[in-house]
Short mmCIF file of C-alpha atoms and ligand atoms in Angstrom, two decimals:
data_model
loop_
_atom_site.label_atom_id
_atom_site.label_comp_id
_atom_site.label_asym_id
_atom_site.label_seq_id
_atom_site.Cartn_x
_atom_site.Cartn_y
_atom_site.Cartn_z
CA UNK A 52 -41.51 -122.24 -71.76
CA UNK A 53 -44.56 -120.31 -71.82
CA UNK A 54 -44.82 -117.13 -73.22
CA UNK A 55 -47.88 -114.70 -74.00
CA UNK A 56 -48.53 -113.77 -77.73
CA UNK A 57 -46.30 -111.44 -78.26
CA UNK A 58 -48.33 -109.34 -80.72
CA UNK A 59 -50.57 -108.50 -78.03
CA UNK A 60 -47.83 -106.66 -75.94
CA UNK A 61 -47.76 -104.68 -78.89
CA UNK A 62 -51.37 -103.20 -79.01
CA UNK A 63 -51.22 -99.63 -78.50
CA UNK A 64 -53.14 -99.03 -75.30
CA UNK A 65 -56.49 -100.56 -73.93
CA UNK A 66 -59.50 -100.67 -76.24
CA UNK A 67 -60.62 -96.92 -77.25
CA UNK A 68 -64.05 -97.79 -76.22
CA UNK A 69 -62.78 -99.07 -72.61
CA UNK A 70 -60.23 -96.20 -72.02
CA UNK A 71 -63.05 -93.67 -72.77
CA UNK A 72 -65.72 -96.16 -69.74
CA UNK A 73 -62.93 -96.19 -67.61
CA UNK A 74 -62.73 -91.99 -68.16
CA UNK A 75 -66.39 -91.37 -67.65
CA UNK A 76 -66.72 -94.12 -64.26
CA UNK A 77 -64.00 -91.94 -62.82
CA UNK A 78 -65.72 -88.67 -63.69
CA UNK A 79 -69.36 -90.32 -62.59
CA UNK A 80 -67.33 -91.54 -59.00
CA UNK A 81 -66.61 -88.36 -58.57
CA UNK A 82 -69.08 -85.94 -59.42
CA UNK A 83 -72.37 -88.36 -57.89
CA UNK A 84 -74.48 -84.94 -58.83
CA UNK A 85 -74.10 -84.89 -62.24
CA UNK A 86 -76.32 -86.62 -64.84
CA UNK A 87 -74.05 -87.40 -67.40
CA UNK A 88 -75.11 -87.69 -70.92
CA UNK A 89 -73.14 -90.34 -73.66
CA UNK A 90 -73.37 -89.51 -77.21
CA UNK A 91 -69.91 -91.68 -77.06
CA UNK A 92 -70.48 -95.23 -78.29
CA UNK A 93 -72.65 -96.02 -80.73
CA UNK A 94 -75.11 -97.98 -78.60
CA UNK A 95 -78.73 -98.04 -79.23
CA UNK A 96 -81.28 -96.65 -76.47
CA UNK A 97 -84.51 -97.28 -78.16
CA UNK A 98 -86.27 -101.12 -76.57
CA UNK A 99 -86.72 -103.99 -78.79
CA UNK A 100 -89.96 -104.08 -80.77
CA UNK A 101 -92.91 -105.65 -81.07
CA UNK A 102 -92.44 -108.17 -83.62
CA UNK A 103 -89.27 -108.97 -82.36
CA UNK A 104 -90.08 -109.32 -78.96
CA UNK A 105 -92.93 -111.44 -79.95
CA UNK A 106 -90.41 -113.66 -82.26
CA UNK A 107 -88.15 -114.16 -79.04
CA UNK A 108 -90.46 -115.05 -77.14
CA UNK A 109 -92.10 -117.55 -79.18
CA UNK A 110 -88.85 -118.78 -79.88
CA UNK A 111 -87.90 -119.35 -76.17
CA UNK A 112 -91.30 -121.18 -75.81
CA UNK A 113 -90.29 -123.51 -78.35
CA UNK A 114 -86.92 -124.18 -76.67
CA UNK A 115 -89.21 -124.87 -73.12
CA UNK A 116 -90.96 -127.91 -75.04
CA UNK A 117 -89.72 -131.54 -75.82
CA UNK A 118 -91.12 -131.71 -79.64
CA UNK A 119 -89.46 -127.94 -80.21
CA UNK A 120 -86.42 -127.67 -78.44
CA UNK A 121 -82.96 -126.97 -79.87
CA UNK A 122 -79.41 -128.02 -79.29
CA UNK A 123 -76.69 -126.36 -81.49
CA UNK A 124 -77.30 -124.50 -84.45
CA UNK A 125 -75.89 -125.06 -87.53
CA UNK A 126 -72.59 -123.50 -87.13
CA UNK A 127 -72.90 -121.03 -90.44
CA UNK A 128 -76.60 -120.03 -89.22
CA UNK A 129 -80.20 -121.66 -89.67
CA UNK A 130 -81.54 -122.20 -93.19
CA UNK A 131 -84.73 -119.63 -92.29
CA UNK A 132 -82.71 -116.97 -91.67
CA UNK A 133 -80.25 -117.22 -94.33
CA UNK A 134 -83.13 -117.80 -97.05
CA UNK A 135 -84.68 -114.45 -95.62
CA UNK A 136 -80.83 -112.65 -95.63
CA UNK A 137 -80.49 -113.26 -99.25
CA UNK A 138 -83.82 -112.78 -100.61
CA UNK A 139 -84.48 -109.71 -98.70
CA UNK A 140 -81.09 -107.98 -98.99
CA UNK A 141 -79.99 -108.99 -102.00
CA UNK A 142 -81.94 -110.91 -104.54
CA UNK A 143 -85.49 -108.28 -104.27
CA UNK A 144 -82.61 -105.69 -104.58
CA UNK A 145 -81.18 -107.21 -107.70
CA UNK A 146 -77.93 -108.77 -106.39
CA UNK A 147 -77.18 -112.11 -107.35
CA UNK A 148 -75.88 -113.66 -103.74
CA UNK A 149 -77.03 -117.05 -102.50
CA UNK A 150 -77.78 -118.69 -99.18
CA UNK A 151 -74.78 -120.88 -98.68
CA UNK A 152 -72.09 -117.29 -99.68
CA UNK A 153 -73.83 -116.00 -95.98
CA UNK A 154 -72.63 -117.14 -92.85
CA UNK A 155 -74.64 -116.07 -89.68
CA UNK A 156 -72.76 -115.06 -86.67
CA UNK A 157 -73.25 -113.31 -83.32
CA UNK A 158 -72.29 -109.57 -84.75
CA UNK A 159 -70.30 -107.43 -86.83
CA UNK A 160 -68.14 -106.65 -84.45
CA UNK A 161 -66.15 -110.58 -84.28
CA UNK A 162 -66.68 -111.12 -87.96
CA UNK A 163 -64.65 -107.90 -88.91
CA UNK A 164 -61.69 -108.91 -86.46
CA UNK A 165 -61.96 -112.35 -87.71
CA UNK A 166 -62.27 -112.11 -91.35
CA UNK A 167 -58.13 -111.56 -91.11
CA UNK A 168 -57.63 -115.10 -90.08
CA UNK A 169 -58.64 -116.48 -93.52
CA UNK A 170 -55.34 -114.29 -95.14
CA UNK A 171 -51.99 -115.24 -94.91
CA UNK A 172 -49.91 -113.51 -92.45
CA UNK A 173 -47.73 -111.85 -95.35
CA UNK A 174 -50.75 -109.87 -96.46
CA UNK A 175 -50.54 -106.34 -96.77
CA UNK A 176 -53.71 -104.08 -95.32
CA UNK A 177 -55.07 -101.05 -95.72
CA UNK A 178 -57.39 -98.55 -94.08
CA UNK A 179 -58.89 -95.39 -94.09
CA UNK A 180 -57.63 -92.65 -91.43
CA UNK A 181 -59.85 -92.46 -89.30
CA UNK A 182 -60.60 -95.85 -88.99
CA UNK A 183 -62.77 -98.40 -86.41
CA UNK A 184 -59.97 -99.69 -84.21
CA UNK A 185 -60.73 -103.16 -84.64
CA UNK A 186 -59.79 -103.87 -88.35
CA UNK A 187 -55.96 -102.45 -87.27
CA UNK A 188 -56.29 -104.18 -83.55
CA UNK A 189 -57.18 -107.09 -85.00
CA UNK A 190 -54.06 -107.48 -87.37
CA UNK A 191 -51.95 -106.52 -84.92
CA UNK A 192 -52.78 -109.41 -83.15
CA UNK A 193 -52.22 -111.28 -86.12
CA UNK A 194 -48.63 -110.03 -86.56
CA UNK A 195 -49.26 -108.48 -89.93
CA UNK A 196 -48.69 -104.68 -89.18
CA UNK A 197 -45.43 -104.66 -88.65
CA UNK A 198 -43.69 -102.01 -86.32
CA UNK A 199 -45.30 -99.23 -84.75
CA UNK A 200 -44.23 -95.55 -84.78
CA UNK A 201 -45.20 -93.35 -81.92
CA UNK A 202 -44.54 -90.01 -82.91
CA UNK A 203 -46.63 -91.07 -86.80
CA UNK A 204 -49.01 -93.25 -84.61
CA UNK A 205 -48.79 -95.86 -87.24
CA UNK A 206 -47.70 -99.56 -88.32
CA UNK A 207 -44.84 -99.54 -90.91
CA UNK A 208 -46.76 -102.57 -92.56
CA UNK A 209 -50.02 -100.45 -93.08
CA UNK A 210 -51.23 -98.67 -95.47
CA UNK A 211 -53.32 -95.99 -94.69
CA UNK A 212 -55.53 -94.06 -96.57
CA UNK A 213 -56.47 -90.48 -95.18
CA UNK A 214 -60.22 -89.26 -95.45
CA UNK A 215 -60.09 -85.55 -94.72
CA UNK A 216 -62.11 -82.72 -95.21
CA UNK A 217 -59.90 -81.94 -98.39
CA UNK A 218 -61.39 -85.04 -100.27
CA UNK A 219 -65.08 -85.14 -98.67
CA UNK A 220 -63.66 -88.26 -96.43
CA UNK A 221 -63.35 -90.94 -98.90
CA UNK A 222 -59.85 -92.27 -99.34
CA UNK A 223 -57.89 -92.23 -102.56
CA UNK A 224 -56.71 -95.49 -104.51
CA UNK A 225 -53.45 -95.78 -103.00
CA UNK A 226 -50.03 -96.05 -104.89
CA UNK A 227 -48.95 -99.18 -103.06
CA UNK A 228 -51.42 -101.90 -103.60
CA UNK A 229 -52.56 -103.35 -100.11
CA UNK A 230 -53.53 -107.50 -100.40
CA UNK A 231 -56.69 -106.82 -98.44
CA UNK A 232 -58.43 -102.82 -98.41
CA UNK A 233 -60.82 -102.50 -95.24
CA UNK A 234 -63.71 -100.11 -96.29
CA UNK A 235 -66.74 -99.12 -93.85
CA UNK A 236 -69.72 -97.43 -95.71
CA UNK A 237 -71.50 -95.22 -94.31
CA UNK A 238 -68.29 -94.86 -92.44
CA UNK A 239 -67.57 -95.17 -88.56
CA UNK A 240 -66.86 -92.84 -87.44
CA UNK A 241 -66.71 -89.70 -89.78
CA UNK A 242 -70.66 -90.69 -90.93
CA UNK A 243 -69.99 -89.37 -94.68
CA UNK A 244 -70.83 -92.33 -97.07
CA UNK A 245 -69.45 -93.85 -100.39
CA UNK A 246 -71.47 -93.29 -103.65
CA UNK A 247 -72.15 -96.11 -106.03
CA UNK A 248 -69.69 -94.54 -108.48
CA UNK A 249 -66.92 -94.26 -105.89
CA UNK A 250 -67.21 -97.55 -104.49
CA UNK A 251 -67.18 -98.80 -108.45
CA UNK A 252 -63.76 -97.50 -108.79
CA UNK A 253 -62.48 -99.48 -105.87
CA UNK A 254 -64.19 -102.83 -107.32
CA UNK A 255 -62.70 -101.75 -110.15
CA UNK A 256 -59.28 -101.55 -108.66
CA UNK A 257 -59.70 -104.71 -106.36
CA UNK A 258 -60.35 -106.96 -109.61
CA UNK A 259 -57.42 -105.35 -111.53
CA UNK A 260 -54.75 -105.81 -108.88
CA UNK A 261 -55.94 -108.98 -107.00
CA UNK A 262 -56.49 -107.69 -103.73
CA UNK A 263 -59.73 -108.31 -101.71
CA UNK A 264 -62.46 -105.77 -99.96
CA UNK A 265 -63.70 -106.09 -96.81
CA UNK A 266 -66.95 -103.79 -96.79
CA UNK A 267 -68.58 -103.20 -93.57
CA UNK A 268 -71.98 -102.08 -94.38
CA UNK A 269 -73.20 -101.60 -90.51
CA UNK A 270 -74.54 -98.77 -91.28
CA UNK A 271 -76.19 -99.57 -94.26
CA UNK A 272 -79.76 -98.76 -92.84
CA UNK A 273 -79.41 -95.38 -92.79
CA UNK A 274 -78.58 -94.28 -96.16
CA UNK A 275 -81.39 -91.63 -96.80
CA UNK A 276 -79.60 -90.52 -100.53
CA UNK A 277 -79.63 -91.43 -103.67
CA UNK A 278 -76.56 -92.69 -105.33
CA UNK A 279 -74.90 -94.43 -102.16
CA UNK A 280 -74.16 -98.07 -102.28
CA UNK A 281 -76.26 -99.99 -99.85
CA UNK A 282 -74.05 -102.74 -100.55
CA UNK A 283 -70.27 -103.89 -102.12
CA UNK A 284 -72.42 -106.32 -104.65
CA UNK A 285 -74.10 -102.98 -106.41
CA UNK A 286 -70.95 -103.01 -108.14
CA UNK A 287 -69.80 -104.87 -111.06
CA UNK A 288 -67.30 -107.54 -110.33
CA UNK A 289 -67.50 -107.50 -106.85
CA UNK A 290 -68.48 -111.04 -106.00
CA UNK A 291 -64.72 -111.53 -107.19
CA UNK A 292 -63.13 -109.19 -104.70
CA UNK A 293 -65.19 -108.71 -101.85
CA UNK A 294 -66.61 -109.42 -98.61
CA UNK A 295 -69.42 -107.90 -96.79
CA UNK A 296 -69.85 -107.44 -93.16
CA UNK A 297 -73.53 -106.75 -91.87
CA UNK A 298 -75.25 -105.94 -88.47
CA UNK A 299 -78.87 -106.41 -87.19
CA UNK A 300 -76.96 -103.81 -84.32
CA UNK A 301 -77.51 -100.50 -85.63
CA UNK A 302 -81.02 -101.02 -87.56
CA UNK A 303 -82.65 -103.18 -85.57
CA UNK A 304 -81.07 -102.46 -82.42
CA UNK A 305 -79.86 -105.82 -81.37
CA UNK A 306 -76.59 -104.43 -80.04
CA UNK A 307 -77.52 -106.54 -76.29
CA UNK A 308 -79.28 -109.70 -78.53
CA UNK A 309 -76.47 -109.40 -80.92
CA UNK A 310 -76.37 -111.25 -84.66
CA UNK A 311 -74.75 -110.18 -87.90
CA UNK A 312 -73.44 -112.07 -90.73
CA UNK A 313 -71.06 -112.10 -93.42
CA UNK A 314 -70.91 -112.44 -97.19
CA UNK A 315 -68.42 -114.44 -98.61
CA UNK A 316 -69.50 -115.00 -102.62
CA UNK A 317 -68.33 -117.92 -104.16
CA UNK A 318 -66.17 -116.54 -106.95
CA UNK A 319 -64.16 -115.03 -104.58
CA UNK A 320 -60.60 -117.04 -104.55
CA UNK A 321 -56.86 -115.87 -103.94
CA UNK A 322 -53.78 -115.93 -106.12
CA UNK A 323 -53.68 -119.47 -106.33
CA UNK A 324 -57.90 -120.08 -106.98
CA UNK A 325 -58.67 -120.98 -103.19
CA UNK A 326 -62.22 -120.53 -103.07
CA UNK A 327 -62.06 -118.57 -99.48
CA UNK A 328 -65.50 -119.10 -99.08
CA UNK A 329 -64.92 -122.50 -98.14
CA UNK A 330 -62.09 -121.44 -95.54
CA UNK A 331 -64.43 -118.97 -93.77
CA UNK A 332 -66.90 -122.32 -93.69
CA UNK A 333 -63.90 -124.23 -92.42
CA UNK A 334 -63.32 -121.36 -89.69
CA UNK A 335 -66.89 -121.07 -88.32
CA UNK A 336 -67.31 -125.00 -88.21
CA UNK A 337 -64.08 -125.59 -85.53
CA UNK A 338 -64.65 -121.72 -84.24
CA UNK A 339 -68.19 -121.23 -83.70
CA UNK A 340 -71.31 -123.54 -82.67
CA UNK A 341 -73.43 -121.08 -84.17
CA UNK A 342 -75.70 -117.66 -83.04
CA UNK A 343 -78.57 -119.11 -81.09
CA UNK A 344 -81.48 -120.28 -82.39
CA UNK A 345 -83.91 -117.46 -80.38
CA UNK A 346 -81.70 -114.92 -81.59
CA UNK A 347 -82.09 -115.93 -85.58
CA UNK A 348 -85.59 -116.10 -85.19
CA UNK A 349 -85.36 -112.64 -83.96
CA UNK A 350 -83.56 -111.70 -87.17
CA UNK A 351 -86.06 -113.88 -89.40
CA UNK A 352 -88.71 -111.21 -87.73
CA UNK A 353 -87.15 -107.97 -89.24
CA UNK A 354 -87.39 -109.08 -92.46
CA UNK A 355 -91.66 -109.92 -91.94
CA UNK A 356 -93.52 -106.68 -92.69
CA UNK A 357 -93.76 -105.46 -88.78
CA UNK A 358 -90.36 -105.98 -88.44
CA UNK A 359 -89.50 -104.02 -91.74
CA UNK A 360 -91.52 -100.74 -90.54
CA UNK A 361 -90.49 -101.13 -86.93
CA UNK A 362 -87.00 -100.94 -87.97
CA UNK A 363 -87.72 -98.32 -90.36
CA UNK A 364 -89.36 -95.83 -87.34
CA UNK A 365 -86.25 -97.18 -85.09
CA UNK A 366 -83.84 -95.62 -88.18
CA UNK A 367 -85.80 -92.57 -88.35
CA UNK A 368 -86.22 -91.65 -84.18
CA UNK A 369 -81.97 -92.05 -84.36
CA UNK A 370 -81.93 -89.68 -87.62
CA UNK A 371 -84.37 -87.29 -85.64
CA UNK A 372 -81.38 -86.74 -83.22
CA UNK A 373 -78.87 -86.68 -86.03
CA UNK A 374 -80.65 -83.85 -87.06
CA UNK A 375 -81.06 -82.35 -83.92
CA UNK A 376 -77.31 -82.32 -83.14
CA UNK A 377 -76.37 -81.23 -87.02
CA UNK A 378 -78.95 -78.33 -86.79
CA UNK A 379 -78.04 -76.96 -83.39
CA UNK A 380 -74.44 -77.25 -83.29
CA UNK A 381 -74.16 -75.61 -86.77
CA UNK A 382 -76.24 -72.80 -85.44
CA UNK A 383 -73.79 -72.90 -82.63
CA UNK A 384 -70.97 -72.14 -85.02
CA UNK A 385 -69.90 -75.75 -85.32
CA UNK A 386 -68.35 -76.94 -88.46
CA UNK A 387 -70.04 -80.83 -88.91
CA UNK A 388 -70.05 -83.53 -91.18
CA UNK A 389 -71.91 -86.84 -91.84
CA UNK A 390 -75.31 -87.20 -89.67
CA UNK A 391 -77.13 -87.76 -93.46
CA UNK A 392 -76.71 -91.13 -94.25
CA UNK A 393 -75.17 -92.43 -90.99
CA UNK A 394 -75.99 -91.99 -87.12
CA UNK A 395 -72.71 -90.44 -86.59
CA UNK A 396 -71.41 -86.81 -86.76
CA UNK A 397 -67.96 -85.51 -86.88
CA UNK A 398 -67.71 -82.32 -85.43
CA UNK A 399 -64.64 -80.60 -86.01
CA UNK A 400 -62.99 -79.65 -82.68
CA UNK A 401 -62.98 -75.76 -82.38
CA UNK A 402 -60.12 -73.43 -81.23
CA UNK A 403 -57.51 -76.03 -82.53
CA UNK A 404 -57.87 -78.06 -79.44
CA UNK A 405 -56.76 -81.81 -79.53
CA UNK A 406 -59.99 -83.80 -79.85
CA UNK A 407 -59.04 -85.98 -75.72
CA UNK A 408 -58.73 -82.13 -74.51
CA UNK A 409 -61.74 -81.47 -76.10
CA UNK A 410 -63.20 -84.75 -74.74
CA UNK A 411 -62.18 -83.96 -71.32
CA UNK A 412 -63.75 -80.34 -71.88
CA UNK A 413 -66.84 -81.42 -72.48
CA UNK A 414 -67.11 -84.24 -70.13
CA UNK A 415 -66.03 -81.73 -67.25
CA UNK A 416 -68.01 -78.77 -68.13
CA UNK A 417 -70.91 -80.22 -69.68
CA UNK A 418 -71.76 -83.67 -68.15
CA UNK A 419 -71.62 -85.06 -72.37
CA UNK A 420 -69.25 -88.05 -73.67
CA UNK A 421 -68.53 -88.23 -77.15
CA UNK A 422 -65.57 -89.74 -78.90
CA UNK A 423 -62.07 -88.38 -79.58
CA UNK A 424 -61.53 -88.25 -83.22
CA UNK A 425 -57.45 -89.19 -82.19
CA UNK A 426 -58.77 -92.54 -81.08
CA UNK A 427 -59.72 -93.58 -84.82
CA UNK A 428 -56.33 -92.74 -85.93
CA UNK A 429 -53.93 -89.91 -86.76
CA UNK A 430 -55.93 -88.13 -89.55
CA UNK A 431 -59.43 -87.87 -86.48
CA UNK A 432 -56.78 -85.31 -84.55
CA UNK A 433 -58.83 -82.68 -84.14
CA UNK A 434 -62.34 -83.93 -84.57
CA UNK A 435 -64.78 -85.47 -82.51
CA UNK A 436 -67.56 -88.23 -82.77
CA UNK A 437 -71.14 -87.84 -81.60
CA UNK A 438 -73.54 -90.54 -81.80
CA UNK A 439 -77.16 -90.34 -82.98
CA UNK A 440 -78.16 -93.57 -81.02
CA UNK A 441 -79.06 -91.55 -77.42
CA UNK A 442 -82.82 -90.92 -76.72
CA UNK A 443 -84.59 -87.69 -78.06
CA UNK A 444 -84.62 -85.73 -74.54
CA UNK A 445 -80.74 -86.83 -73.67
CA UNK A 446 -79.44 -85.89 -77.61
CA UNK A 447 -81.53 -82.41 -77.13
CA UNK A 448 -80.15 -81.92 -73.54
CA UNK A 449 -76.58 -82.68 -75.00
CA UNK A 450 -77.13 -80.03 -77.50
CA UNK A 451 -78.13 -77.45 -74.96
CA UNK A 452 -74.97 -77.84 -73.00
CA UNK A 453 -72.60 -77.61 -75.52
CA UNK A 454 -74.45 -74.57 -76.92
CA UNK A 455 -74.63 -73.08 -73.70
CA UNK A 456 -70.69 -74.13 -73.29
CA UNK A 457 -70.35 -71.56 -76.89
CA UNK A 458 -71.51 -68.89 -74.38
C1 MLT B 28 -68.81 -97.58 -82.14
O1 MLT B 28 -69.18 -96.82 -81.26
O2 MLT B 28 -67.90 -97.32 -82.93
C2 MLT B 28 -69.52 -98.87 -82.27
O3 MLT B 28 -70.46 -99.04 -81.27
C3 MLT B 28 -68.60 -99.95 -82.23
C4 MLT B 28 -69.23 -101.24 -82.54
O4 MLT B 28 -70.29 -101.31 -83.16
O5 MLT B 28 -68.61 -102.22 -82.18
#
């Protein structure tokens, strides 16, 4: 008899990302007039650059002649690319990670709902409230959350680990000791960040109770302080408990060309010594045929010295707006956060409205789509997410309708 995965019929609702398109086609259908501005989704605006348009399309040449072309890529990612991921991220940077512990793929995005498949199913997780909805999503489809509670909005099999105002947004070492601890720094979506010391104690606690870490460093690009981890191997003893997740999305702006990768160190093994590096080898090779060869070459290109300062100015136009929105929606009495050392800002939702009324507010009345803090998780109830990743005129326009919405 066939029958549908039944831990997909438990997924609460459509993807946030797609409920909030299908919201703002609806309001577009209707209102032809208006020229609606997102500072929802964190999708890039700024073209490709030079040196990596260049490196595409030299790459694509190659693929046009006999001598040059390609089939299939190695499935865990060319040899040029993953020599230039671990000498340029880690090794010039001090951190001992080599080329076979990183596995290319085609974005951060499938490697974080992935990574679960390598844990047993009796694994416990845990997350930060607010959280991206695909590390829960994804273990929901994976049967491993348990039951869900509507009025709590959460999984009885989940721990979850608020980040609130009252502890600057970085969750506390929980009492009950997940098996795998999801951690996203500089964090989507509240865009406050970890420091070194902070993300220490979590190594720390990782190594001393077995469980593993699945870092997401996305974001990493756009650290501007001192002190913040760029990545989970900064930290003593982390090439025991972790994994690291990383983008070419967010710095680069590859979100339409899309490659990431993910760490996986060698030393890293379960209860019984499994070396898990090996299973996340195992998964790629009957999973994935490999990110194409045009698109590695594109990420071989930000690590040459164009590509490095291109990406550097693409960082620094997104910041410009971060700054824009932080400065004029404090003036506007706005209480914010992150927008420092991440292209996100969470704006705290004024007049204690629910963060969809206040979506739906500012959609109607100003034309501007942001993200509804709710849609992260319980603890984003009254805030709201604005993205740094719209063009200078659009994030400036946004700003002058919600300031002009303040009266
Ligand atoms: C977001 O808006 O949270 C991101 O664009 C999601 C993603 O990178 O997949």
């Amino acid at each position: 008899m066939l029958k549908a995965n039944q831990n997909y019929l438990k997924l609460q609702g459509s993807y946030l990302f797609s409920t909030i398109a299908k919201k703002v086609a609806a309001y577009k259908e209707a209102n032809p007039d208006k020229q609606v501005i997102s500072l929802g989704i964190g999708d890039v605006t700024r073209p490709l650059t030079g040196t990596i348009l260049k490196a595409i399309h030299d790459a694509a040449d190659e693929m046009g002649k006999a001598e040059t072309f390609r089939g299939y890529a190695p499935d865990l990612g060319y040899a040029f690319l993953r020599e230039a991921i671990a000498e340029k991220e880690y090794r010039s940077r001090g951190i001992e990670i080599h080329e076979d512990e990183i596995f290319v793929s085609d974005g951060a995005k499938s490697d974080s709902g992935n990574i679960q498949e390598i844990f047993s199913g009796e694994c416990r997780i845990a997350v930060c409230d607010p959280v991206y909805p695909v590390y829960v999503d994804s273990n929901v489809m994976a049967g491993r959350t348990g039951v869900y509670d509507a009025a709590s909005e959460r999984w009885s099999n989940v721990i979850y680990m608020p980040c609130t105002a009252g502890n600057g947004f970085i969750p506390e070492l929980p009492d009950e000791v997940p098996d795998i601890i999801y951690i996203c720094s500089p964090n989507n979506p509240t865009g406050t960040a970890m420091s070194r010391q902070d993300l220490a104690r979590w190594v720390d606690y990782a190594n001393e109770h077995g469980s593993v870490i699945i870092f997401d460093a996305a974001y990493e690009a756009y650290i501007s302080e001192e002190g913040i981890a760029h990545s989970v191997y900064e930290c003593e003893g982390a090439r025991n408990c972790a994994i690291e997740i990383r983008s070419f999305s967010k710095n680069a702006g590859f979100t339409g060309v899309r490659l990431g990768y993910t760490v996986v160190p060698k030393d890293l093994k379960d209860a019984d010594g499994v070396v898990l590096n090996s299973l996340w080898a195992r998964r790629h090779g009957t999973k994935f045929n490999g990110a194409p060869y045009i698109q590695q070459r594109a990420g071989e290109a930000v690590y040459s010295p164009g590509g490095l300062a291109e990406t550097r100015a693409l960082v620094a136009y997104y910041m410009e707006n971060a700054k824009t929105i932080m400065d004029g929606l404090k003036d506007a009495g706005y209480t914010l956060y992150g927008g420092v050392n991440a292209p996100y800002i969470w704006l705290k939702v004024p007049d204690g409205m629910k963060s969809w009324d206040f979506f739906d507010y500012l959609l109607t009345n100003a034309s501007v789509v942001g993200t509804p803090g709710s849609g992260f998780g319980p603890s984003g109830e009254g805030y709201f997410r604005l993205t740094a990743f719209g063009t200078h005129e659009n994030t400036a326009e946004a700003v002058r309708r919600i300031k002009e919405l303040k009266g």
